[in-house]
Amino acid sequence: MNLVRMGVAAAALLVLASAASAADPIVIKYSHVVAENTPKGLSALKFRDLVAERLGGKVKVEVFPNSQLFNDDTVLQAMLLGDVQLAAPSLSKFEKYTQSLQIYDLPFLFKDMEAVEKFQNSPAGQKMLDSMAKKGLLGLGYLHNGMKQISASKPLRVPADAAGLKFRIMTSDVLAAQFDALKATPLKKPFSEVFTLLQTRAVDGQENTWSNIWSQKFHEVQPYITESNHGVLDYLVVTSAEFWTGMPADIRKEVKKALDESIAYGNKTSHEIAEGDRKKIADSGRTTIIQLDDRQRALWVDAMKPVWKQFEKEIGPDLIQAAADFSKP
Ligand code: LMR
């Protein structure tokens, strides 16, 4: 090839390369820690599919379930570094970035998911979405999982049954205080380690939703589950402000629309999944589900509710009252 022809070929290559990069889609890596057959797993896949359908070629969503990419202890830092664009850690896992979400961990504050949703849709609940803006993180919406149950290696009928046991918890000081109140020992550990911790008896129990218990097979290594419904496990779908505001406005609008729809889908299916997975766990014969009578339940409330007072100053008594009002009969 003579020099002129080489120059022409190189120039053509350059044109091609720049055309390819102009057409390169915006990639949204969505990292989460649960299985795909859970409300969060299904919502993430729905988002991926909606974006492919509507913005194919312009935006590409890649979903990484099961802590494949990051666990919840590292994902927010990775997000600020630009290594991941979307995640939905549980509201219990934002303590390093904001204290305002601690309210969701207060035991027996919300009587069911309807009360949670009403609070989240209130001005106070919506304001919390922006509580980490100064730290570079934006809350894009609340995604549901469900109410938590307590599983253990022995039957827990009254709070005294939990005394002296070790429980895996999410990284939340409120949850630590909740197990301290039972005179139990809380251990903050990543979700990906829970099955092994339970199987090897490194911990005696844990608290989680029906869908997480089922999809992680915790019921196969925990002979008892107390149907306590004592707390909520909900998520904040979160992104980095830098990434989000860096997207062209028209594309951002479409991405948000798809995300909102996928969240609504996840939230709708969360009720059915909770019921279905509870039934599958009961039918599996691998564990015993303990239902509390009114007297026993009152004892759990009495044991755990003092945690509200402990965190009243950080969270704000008015906010706690406002949230509690949504659970009034
Ligand atoms: C947990 O760590 O137990 C949960 O936050 C996992 C999840 O994302 O539901």
CSV table of N, CA, C and O in Angstrom, one decimal, residues 29-99:
chain,number,residue,atom,x,y,z
A,29,LYS,N,-25.4,0.1,34.3
A,29,LYS,CA,-25.2,-1.2,35.0
A,29,LYS,C,-26.1,-1.1,36.3
A,29,LYS,O,-26.0,-0.2,37.0
A,30,TYR,N,-26.9,-2.1,36.4
A,30,TYR,CA,-27.8,-2.2,37.6
A,30,TYR,C,-27.4,-3.3,38.4
A,30,TYR,O,-27.5,-4.5,38.0
A,31,SER,N,-26.9,-3.0,39.6
A,31,SER,CA,-26.3,-4.1,40.5
A,31,SER,C,-27.2,-4.3,41.7
A,31,SER,O,-27.7,-3.4,42.3
A,32,HIS,N,-27.5,-5.6,41.9
A,32,HIS,CA,-28.3,-5.8,43.2
A,32,HIS,C,-27.9,-7.2,43.8
A,32,HIS,O,-27.1,-7.9,43.1
A,33,VAL,N,-28.4,-7.5,44.9
A,33,VAL,CA,-27.8,-8.6,45.7
A,33,VAL,C,-28.8,-9.8,45.8
A,33,VAL,O,-28.4,-10.9,46.2
A,34,VAL,N,-30.0,-9.6,45.3
A,34,VAL,CA,-31.0,-10.7,45.5
A,34,VAL,C,-31.1,-11.6,44.2
A,34,VAL,O,-30.5,-11.3,43.2
A,35,ALA,N,-31.9,-12.6,44.3
A,35,ALA,CA,-32.1,-13.5,43.1
A,35,ALA,C,-33.1,-12.8,42.1
A,35,ALA,O,-33.7,-11.8,42.4
A,36,GLU,N,-33.1,-13.4,40.9
A,36,GLU,CA,-34.0,-12.8,39.9
A,36,GLU,C,-35.5,-13.0,40.1
A,36,GLU,O,-36.3,-12.2,39.7
A,37,ASN,N,-35.8,-14.1,40.9
A,37,ASN,CA,-37.2,-14.3,41.1
A,37,ASN,C,-37.8,-13.7,42.4
A,37,ASN,O,-38.5,-14.3,43.2
A,38,THR,N,-37.4,-12.4,42.6
A,38,THR,CA,-37.8,-11.7,43.7
A,38,THR,C,-38.4,-10.3,43.2
A,38,THR,O,-38.1,-10.0,42.0
A,39,PRO,N,-39.0,-9.6,44.0
A,39,PRO,CA,-39.6,-8.3,43.5
A,39,PRO,C,-38.5,-7.4,42.9
A,39,PRO,O,-38.7,-6.8,41.8
A,40,LYS,N,-37.3,-7.3,43.6
A,40,LYS,CA,-36.3,-6.5,43.0
A,40,LYS,C,-35.7,-7.1,41.7
A,40,LYS,O,-35.5,-6.4,40.8
A,41,GLY,N,-35.5,-8.4,41.8
A,41,GLY,CA,-34.9,-9.0,40.6
A,41,GLY,C,-35.8,-8.9,39.4
A,41,GLY,O,-35.3,-8.5,38.3
A,42,LEU,N,-37.1,-9.0,39.6
A,42,LEU,CA,-38.0,-8.9,38.5
A,42,LEU,C,-38.2,-7.5,38.0
A,42,LEU,O,-38.3,-7.2,36.8
A,43,SER,N,-38.2,-6.6,38.9
A,43,SER,CA,-38.3,-5.2,38.6
A,43,SER,C,-37.1,-4.7,37.7
A,43,SER,O,-37.2,-4.0,36.8
A,44,ALA,N,-35.9,-5.2,38.1
A,44,ALA,CA,-34.7,-4.8,37.4
A,44,ALA,C,-34.8,-5.3,35.9
A,44,ALA,O,-34.4,-4.6,35.0
A,45,LEU,N,-35.3,-6.6,35.8
A,45,LEU,CA,-35.4,-7.2,34.4
A,45,LEU,C,-36.4,-6.4,33.6
A,45,LEU,O,-36.2,-6.2,32.4
A,46,LYS,N,-37.5,-6.0,34.3
A,46,LYS,CA,-38.6,-5.3,33.6
A,46,LYS,C,-38.0,-4.0,33.1
A,46,LYS,O,-38.2,-3.5,31.9
A,47,PHE,N,-37.2,-3.3,33.9
A,47,PHE,CA,-36.6,-2.0,33.5
A,47,PHE,C,-35.7,-2.3,32.3
A,47,PHE,O,-35.7,-1.5,31.3
A,48,ARG,N,-34.8,-3.3,32.4
A,48,ARG,CA,-34.0,-3.6,31.2
A,48,ARG,C,-34.8,-3.8,30.0
A,48,ARG,O,-34.5,-3.2,28.9
A,49,ASP,N,-35.9,-4.5,30.1
A,49,ASP,CA,-36.7,-4.8,28.9
A,49,ASP,C,-37.4,-3.6,28.3
A,49,ASP,O,-37.4,-3.4,27.1
A,50,LEU,N,-37.9,-2.8,29.2
A,50,LEU,CA,-38.6,-1.6,28.8
A,50,LEU,C,-37.7,-0.6,28.1
A,50,LEU,O,-38.0,0.0,27.1
A,51,VAL,N,-36.5,-0.5,28.6
A,51,VAL,CA,-35.5,0.4,28.0
A,51,VAL,C,-35.1,-0.2,26.7
A,51,VAL,O,-35.0,0.6,25.7
A,52,ALA,N,-34.9,-1.5,26.6
A,52,ALA,CA,-34.5,-2.1,25.3
A,52,ALA,C,-35.6,-1.8,24.2
A,52,ALA,O,-35.3,-1.5,23.1
A,53,GLU,N,-36.8,-1.9,24.7
A,53,GLU,CA,-38.0,-1.8,23.8
A,53,GLU,C,-38.1,-0.3,23.3
A,53,GLU,O,-38.3,0.0,22.1
A,54,ARG,N,-37.9,0.6,24.2
A,54,ARG,CA,-38.1,2.0,23.9
A,54,ARG,C,-36.9,2.8,23.5
A,54,ARG,O,-37.0,3.8,22.8
A,55,LEU,N,-35.8,2.4,24.0
A,55,LEU,CA,-34.6,3.2,23.8
A,55,LEU,C,-33.4,2.4,23.2
A,55,LEU,O,-32.3,2.7,23.3
A,56,GLY,N,-33.8,1.2,22.7
A,56,GLY,CA,-32.8,0.3,22.1
A,56,GLY,C,-31.8,1.1,21.2
A,56,GLY,O,-32.3,1.9,20.4
A,57,GLY,N,-30.6,0.8,21.4
A,57,GLY,CA,-29.6,1.5,20.6
A,57,GLY,C,-29.1,2.8,21.2
A,57,GLY,O,-27.9,3.1,21.1
A,58,LYS,N,-29.9,3.4,22.0
A,58,LYS,CA,-29.5,4.6,22.7
A,58,LYS,C,-29.1,4.4,24.2
A,58,LYS,O,-28.1,5.0,24.7
A,59,VAL,N,-29.8,3.5,24.8
A,59,VAL,CA,-29.5,3.1,26.2
A,59,VAL,C,-29.5,1.6,26.4
A,59,VAL,O,-30.4,1.0,25.8
A,60,LYS,N,-28.6,1.1,27.1
A,60,LYS,CA,-28.6,-0.3,27.3
A,60,LYS,C,-28.5,-0.6,28.8
A,60,LYS,O,-27.6,0.0,29.5
A,61,VAL,N,-29.4,-1.4,29.4
A,61,VAL,CA,-29.3,-1.7,30.8
A,61,VAL,C,-28.8,-3.1,31.0
A,61,VAL,O,-29.2,-4.1,30.3
A,62,GLU,N,-27.8,-3.2,31.8
A,62,GLU,CA,-27.2,-4.5,32.1
A,62,GLU,C,-27.5,-4.8,33.6
A,62,GLU,O,-27.1,-4.0,34.5
A,63,VAL,N,-28.1,-5.9,33.9
A,63,VAL,CA,-28.5,-6.2,35.2
A,63,VAL,C,-27.6,-7.3,35.8
A,63,VAL,O,-27.3,-8.3,35.2
A,64,PHE,N,-27.0,-7.0,37.0
A,64,PHE,CA,-26.2,-8.0,37.7
A,64,PHE,C,-26.8,-8.3,39.0
A,64,PHE,O,-26.7,-7.6,40.0
A,65,PRO,N,-27.5,-9.5,39.1
A,65,PRO,CA,-28.1,-9.9,40.3
A,65,PRO,C,-27.1,-10.6,41.3
A,65,PRO,O,-25.9,-10.8,41.0
A,66,ASN,N,-27.6,-11.1,42.4
A,66,ASN,CA,-26.9,-12.0,43.3
A,66,ASN,C,-25.5,-11.5,43.7
A,66,ASN,O,-24.6,-12.3,43.8
A,67,SER,N,-25.4,-10.2,43.9
A,67,SER,CA,-24.1,-9.7,44.3
A,67,SER,C,-22.9,-10.0,43.3
A,67,SER,O,-21.8,-10.0,43.7
A,68,GLN,N,-23.3,-10.2,42.1
A,68,GLN,CA,-22.3,-10.6,41.1
A,68,GLN,C,-21.3,-9.5,40.9
A,68,GLN,O,-20.1,-9.7,40.6
A,69,LEU,N,-21.8,-8.2,40.9
A,69,LEU,CA,-20.9,-7.1,40.6
A,69,LEU,C,-20.4,-6.4,41.9
A,69,LEU,O,-19.2,-6.3,42.1
A,70,PHE,N,-21.3,-6.1,42.8
A,70,PHE,CA,-21.0,-5.5,44.1
A,70,PHE,C,-21.9,-6.0,45.1
A,70,PHE,O,-23.1,-6.3,44.8
A,71,ASN,N,-21.5,-6.0,46.4
A,71,ASN,CA,-22.5,-6.2,47.5
A,71,ASN,C,-22.9,-4.8,48.0
A,71,ASN,O,-22.4,-3.8,47.6
A,72,ASP,N,-23.9,-4.8,48.9
A,72,ASP,CA,-24.5,-3.5,49.3
A,72,ASP,C,-23.5,-2.7,50.1
A,72,ASP,O,-23.7,-1.5,50.3
A,73,ASP,N,-22.5,-3.3,50.6
A,73,ASP,CA,-21.5,-2.5,51.4
A,73,ASP,C,-20.6,-1.7,50.5
A,73,ASP,O,-19.9,-0.7,50.9
A,74,THR,N,-20.5,-2.1,49.3
A,74,THR,CA,-19.5,-1.4,48.4
A,74,THR,C,-20.2,-0.7,47.2
A,74,THR,O,-19.6,0.1,46.6
A,75,VAL,N,-21.5,-1.0,47.0
A,75,VAL,CA,-22.1,-0.5,45.7
A,75,VAL,C,-22.2,1.0,45.7
A,75,VAL,O,-22.0,1.6,44.6
A,76,LEU,N,-22.4,1.7,46.8
A,76,LEU,CA,-22.7,3.1,46.7
A,76,LEU,C,-21.3,3.9,46.5
A,76,LEU,O,-21.3,4.8,45.7
A,77,GLN,N,-20.3,3.4,47.0
A,77,GLN,CA,-19.0,3.9,46.8
A,77,GLN,C,-18.6,3.7,45.3
A,77,GLN,O,-18.2,4.6,44.6
A,78,ALA,N,-18.9,2.5,44.8
A,78,ALA,CA,-18.6,2.2,43.4
A,78,ALA,C,-19.5,3.1,42.5
A,78,ALA,O,-19.0,3.6,41.4
A,79,MET,N,-20.7,3.4,42.9
A,79,MET,CA,-21.6,4.3,42.1
A,79,MET,C,-21.0,5.7,42.0
A,79,MET,O,-21.0,6.3,41.0
A,80,LEU,N,-20.5,6.2,43.1
A,80,LEU,CA,-19.9,7.5,43.1
A,80,LEU,C,-18.6,7.6,42.3
A,80,LEU,O,-18.2,8.6,41.8
A,81,LEU,N,-18.0,6.4,42.1
A,81,LEU,CA,-16.8,6.3,41.3
A,81,LEU,C,-17.1,6.1,39.8
A,81,LEU,O,-16.3,6.0,38.9
A,82,GLY,N,-18.4,5.9,39.5
A,82,GLY,CA,-18.9,5.7,38.1
A,82,GLY,C,-18.8,4.3,37.7
A,82,GLY,O,-18.9,4.0,36.5
A,83,ASP,N,-18.6,3.3,38.6
A,83,ASP,CA,-18.4,1.9,38.1
A,83,ASP,C,-19.8,1.2,38.0
A,83,ASP,O,-19.8,0.1,37.5
A,84,VAL,N,-20.8,1.8,38.5
A,84,VAL,CA,-22.2,1.2,38.4
A,84,VAL,C,-23.1,2.4,38.5
A,84,VAL,O,-22.8,3.4,39.1
A,85,GLN,N,-24.3,2.3,37.8
A,85,GLN,CA,-25.1,3.4,37.6
A,85,GLN,C,-26.4,3.3,38.4
A,85,GLN,O,-27.0,4.3,38.7
A,86,LEU,N,-26.8,2.1,38.7
A,86,LEU,CA,-28.1,1.9,39.4
A,86,LEU,C,-28.0,0.8,40.4
A,86,LEU,O,-27.4,-0.2,40.1
A,87,ALA,N,-28.6,1.0,41.6
A,87,ALA,CA,-28.7,-0.1,42.6
A,87,ALA,C,-30.0,0.2,43.4
A,87,ALA,O,-30.6,1.2,43.3
A,88,ALA,N,-30.3,-0.8,44.2
A,88,ALA,CA,-31.5,-0.6,45.0
A,88,ALA,C,-31.2,-1.3,46.4
A,88,ALA,O,-31.9,-2.3,46.7
A,89,PRO,N,-30.3,-0.8,47.1
A,89,PRO,CA,-30.1,-1.4,48.5
A,89,PRO,C,-31.3,-1.2,49.4
A,89,PRO,O,-32.0,-0.2,49.2
A,90,SER,N,-31.3,-2.0,50.4
A,90,SER,CA,-32.5,-1.8,51.3
A,90,SER,C,-32.3,-0.5,52.0
A,90,SER,O,-31.1,0.0,52.2
A,91,LEU,N,-33.3,0.1,52.5
A,91,LEU,CA,-33.3,1.4,53.2
A,91,LEU,C,-32.4,1.3,54.5
A,91,LEU,O,-32.0,2.3,55.0
A,92,SER,N,-32.2,0.1,54.9
A,92,SER,CA,-31.3,-0.1,56.1
A,92,SER,C,-29.9,0.1,55.8
A,92,SER,O,-29.1,0.2,56.8
A,93,LYS,N,-29.5,0.3,54.6
A,93,LYS,CA,-28.1,0.3,54.2
A,93,LYS,C,-27.5,1.6,53.8
A,93,LYS,O,-26.5,1.7,53.2
A,94,PHE,N,-28.2,2.7,54.2
A,94,PHE,CA,-27.7,4.0,53.7
A,94,PHE,C,-27.2,4.8,54.9
A,94,PHE,O,-26.9,6.0,54.7
A,95,GLU,N,-27.0,4.2,56.0
A,95,GLU,CA,-26.6,4.9,57.2
A,95,GLU,C,-25.4,5.8,57.1
A,95,GLU,O,-25.3,6.9,57.7
A,96,LYS,N,-24.4,5.3,56.3
A,96,LYS,CA,-23.2,6.1,56.1
A,96,LYS,C,-23.5,7.4,55.3
A,96,LYS,O,-22.7,8.3,55.4
A,97,TYR,N,-24.6,7.5,54.6
A,97,TYR,CA,-24.9,8.6,53.7
A,97,TYR,C,-26.0,9.5,54.2
A,97,TYR,O,-26.0,10.7,54.0
A,98,THR,N,-26.9,8.9,54.9
A,98,THR,CA,-28.0,9.7,55.5
A,98,THR,C,-28.6,9.0,56.7
A,98,THR,O,-28.7,7.7,56.7
A,99,GLN,N,-29.0,9.8,57.7
A,99,GLN,CA,-29.7,9.1,58.9
A,99,GLN,C,-31.2,9.2,58.7
A,99,GLN,O,-31.9,8.5,59.5
